[in-house]
N, CA and C atoms as an extended XYZ file, in Angstrom:
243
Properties=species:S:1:pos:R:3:atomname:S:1:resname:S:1:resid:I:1 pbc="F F F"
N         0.846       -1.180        0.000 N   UNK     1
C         0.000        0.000        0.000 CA  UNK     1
C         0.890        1.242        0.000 C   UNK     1
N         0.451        2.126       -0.598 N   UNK     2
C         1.195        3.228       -0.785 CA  UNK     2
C         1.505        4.553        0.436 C   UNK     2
N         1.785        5.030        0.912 N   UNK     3
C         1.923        6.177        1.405 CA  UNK     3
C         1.259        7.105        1.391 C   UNK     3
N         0.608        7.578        1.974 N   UNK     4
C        -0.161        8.670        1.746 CA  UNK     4
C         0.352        9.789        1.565 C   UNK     4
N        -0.030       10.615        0.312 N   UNK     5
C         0.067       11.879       -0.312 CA  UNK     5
C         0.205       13.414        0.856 C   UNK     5
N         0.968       14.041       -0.169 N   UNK     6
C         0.860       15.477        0.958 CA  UNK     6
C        -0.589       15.739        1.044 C   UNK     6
N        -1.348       15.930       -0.050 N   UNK     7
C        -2.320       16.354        0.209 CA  UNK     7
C        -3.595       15.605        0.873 C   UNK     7
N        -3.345       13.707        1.125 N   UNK     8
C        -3.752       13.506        2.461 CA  UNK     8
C        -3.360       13.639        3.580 C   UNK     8
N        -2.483       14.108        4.148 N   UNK     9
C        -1.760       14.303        5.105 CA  UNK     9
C        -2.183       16.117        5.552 C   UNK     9
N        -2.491       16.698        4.449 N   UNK    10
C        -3.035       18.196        4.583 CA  UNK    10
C        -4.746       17.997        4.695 C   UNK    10
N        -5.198       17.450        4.242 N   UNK    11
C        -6.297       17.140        3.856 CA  UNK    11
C        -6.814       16.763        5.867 C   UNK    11
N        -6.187       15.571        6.671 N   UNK    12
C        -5.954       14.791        7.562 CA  UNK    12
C        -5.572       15.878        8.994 C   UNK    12
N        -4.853       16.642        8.799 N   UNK    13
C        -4.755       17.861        9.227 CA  UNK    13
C        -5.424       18.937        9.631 C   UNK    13
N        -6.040       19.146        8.243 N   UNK    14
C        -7.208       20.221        8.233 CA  UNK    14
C        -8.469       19.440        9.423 C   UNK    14
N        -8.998       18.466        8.771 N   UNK    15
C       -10.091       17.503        9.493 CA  UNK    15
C        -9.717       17.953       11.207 C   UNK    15
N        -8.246       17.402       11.633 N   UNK    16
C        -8.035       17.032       12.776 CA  UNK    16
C        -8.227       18.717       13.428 C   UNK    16
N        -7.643       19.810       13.112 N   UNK    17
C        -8.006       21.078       13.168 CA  UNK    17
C        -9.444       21.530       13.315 C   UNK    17
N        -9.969       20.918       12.643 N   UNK    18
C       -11.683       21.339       12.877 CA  UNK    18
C       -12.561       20.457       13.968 C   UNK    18
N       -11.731       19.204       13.975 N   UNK    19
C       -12.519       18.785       15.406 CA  UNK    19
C       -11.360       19.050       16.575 C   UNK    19
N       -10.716       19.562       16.828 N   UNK    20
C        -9.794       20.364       17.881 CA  UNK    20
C       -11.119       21.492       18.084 C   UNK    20
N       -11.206       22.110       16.939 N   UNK    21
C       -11.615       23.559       17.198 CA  UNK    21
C       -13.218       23.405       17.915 C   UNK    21
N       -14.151       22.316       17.312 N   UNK    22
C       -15.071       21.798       17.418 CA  UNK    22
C       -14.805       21.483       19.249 C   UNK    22
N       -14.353       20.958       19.728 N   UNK    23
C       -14.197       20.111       20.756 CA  UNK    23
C       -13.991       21.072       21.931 C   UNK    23
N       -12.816       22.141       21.432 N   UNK    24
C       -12.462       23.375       22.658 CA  UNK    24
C       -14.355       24.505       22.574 C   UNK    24
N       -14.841       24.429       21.546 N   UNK    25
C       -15.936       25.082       21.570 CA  UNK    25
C       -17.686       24.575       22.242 C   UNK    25
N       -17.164       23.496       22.330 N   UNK    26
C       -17.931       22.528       22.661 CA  UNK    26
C       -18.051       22.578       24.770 C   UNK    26
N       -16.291       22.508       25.006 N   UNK    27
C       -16.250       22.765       26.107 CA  UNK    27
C       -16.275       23.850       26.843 C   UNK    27
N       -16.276       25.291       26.081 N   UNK    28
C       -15.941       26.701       26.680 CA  UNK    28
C       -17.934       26.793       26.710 C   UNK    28
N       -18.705       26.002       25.920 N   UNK    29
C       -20.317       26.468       25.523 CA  UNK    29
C       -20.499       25.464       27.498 C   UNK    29
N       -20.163       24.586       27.472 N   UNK    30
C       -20.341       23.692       28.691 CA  UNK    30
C       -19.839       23.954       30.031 C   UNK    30
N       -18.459       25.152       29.920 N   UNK    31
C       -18.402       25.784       31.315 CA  UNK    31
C       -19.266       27.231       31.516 C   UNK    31
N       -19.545       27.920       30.639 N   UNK    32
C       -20.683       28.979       30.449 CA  UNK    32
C       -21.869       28.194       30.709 C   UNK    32
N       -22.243       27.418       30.576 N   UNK    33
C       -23.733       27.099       30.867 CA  UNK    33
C       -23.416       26.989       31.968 C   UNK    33
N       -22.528       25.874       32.894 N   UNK    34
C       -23.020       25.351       34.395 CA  UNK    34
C       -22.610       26.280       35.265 C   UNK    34
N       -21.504       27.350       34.383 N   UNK    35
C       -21.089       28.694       35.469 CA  UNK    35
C       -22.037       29.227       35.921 C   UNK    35
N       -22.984       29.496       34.839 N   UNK    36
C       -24.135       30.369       34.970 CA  UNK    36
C       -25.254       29.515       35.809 C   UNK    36
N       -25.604       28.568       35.553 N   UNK    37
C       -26.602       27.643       36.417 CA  UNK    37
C       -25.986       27.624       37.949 C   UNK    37
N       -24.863       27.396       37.891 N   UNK    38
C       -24.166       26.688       39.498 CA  UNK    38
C       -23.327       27.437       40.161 C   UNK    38
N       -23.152       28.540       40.041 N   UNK    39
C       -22.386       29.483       40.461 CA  UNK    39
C       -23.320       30.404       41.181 C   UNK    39
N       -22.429       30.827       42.278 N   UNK    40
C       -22.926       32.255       43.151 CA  UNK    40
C       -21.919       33.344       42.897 C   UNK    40
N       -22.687       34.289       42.155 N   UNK    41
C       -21.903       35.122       41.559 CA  UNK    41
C       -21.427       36.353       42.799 C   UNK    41
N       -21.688       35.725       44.120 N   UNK    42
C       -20.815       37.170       45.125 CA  UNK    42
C       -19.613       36.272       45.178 C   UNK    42
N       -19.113       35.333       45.327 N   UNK    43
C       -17.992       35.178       45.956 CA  UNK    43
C       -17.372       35.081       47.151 C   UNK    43
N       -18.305       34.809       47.606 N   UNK    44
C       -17.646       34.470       49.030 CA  UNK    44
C       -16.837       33.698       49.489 C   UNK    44
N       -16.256       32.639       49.151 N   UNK    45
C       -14.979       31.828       49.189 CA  UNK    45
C       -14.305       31.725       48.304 C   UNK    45
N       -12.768       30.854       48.463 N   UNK    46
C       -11.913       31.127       47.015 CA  UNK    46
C       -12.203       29.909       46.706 C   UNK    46
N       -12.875       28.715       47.213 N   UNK    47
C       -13.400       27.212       46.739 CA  UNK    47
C       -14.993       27.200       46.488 C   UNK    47
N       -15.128       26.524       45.951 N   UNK    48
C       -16.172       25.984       45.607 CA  UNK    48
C       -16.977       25.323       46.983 C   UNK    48
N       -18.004       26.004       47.185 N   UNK    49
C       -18.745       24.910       48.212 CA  UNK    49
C       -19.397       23.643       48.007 C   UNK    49
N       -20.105       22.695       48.475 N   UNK    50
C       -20.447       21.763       48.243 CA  UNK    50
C       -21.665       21.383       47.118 C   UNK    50
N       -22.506       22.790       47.668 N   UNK    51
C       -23.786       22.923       46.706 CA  UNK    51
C       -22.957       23.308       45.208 C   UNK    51
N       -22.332       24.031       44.895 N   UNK    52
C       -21.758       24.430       43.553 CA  UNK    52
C       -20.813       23.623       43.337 C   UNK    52
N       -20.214       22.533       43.855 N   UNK    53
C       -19.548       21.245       43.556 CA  UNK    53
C       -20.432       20.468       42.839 C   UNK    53
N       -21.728       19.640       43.551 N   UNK    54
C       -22.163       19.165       43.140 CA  UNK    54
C       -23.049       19.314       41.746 C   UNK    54
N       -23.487       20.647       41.899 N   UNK    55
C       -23.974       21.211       40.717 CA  UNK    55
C       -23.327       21.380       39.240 C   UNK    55
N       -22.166       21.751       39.411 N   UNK    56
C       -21.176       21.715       38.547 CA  UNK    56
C       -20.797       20.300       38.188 C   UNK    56
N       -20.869       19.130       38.925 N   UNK    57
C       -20.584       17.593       38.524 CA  UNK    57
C       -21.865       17.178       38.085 C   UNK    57
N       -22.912       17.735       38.003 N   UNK    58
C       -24.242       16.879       37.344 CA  UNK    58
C       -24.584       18.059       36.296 C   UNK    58
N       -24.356       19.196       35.946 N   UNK    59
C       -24.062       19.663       35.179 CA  UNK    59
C       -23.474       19.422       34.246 C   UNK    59
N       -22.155       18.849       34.250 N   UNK    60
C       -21.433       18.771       33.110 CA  UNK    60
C       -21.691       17.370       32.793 C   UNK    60
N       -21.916       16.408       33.722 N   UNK    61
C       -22.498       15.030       33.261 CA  UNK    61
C       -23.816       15.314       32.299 C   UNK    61
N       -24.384       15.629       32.043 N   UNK    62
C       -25.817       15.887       31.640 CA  UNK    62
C       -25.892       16.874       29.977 C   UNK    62
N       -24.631       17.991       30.511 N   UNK    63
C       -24.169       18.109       29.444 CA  UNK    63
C       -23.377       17.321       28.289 C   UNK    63
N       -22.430       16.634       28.595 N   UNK    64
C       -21.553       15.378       27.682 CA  UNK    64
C       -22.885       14.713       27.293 C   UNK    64
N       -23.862       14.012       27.930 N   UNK    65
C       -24.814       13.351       27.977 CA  UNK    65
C       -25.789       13.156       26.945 C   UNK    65
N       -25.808       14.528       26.715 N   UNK    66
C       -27.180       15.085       25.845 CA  UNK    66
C       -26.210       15.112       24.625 C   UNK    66
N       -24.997       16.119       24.841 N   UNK    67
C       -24.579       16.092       23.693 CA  UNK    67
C       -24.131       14.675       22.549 C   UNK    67
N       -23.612       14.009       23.900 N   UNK    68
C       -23.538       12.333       23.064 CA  UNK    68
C       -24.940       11.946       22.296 C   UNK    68
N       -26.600       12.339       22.809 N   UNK    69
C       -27.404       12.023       22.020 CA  UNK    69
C       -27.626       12.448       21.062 C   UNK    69
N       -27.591       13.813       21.092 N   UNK    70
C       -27.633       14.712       19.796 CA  UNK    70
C       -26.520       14.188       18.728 C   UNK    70
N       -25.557       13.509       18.872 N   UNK    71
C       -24.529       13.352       18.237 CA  UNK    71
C       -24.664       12.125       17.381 C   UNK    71
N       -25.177       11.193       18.274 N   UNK    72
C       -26.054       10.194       17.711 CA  UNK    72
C       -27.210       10.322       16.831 C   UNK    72
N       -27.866       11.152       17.296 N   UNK    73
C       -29.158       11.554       16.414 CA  UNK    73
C       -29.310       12.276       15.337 C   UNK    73
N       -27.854       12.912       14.868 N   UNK    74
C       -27.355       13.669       14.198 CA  UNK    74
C       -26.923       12.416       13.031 C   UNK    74
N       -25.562       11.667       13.007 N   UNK    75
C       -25.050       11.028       13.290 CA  UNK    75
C       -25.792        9.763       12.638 C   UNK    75
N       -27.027        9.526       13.206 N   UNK    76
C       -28.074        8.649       12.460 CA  UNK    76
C       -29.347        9.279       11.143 C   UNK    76
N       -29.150       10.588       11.156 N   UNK    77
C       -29.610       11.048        9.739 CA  UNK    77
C       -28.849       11.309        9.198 C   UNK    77
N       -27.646       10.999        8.999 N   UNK    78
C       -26.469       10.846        7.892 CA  UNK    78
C       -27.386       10.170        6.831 C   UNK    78
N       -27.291        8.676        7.348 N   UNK    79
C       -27.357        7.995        6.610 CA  UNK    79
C       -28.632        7.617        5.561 C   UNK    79
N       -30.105        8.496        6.515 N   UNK    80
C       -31.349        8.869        5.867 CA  UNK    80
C       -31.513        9.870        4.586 C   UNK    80
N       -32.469        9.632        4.173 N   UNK    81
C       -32.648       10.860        2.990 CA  UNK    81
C       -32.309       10.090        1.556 C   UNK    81
């Protein structure tokens, strides 16, 4: 089998670049949501308390979650039409 070409290797690149970019956007949309849901915006400690611990861990579970379905469901009308 042959080697793959520059321009799969650019081609392979590009792809891997767009789900990088995909993936960091994915996660900055997922700490803005549960900041905003699970956060107390005075500040009163430099940690996290227990209530905004937990909130923030079923938060972001729920987020990955959904998004895995949508991804699927996405994902499965590829192949429709």
């Amino acid at each position: 089998m042959a080697a793959p070409g520059p321009a799969d290797t650019e081609k392979a690149m590009k792809m891997a670049q767009q789900e990088m970019d995909y993936r960091v956007d994915l996660y900055n949309r997922m700490v803005a949501s549960c900041y905003d849901k699970c956060m107390d915006k005075r500040y009163k400690e430099g940690e996290l308390n227990v209530g905004e611990n937990s909130c923030i861990d079923r938060c972001s579970s729920k987020y990955w979650q959904v998004t895995g379905i949508v991804g699927q469901m996405l994902g499965g009308q590829g192949g429709m039409g």
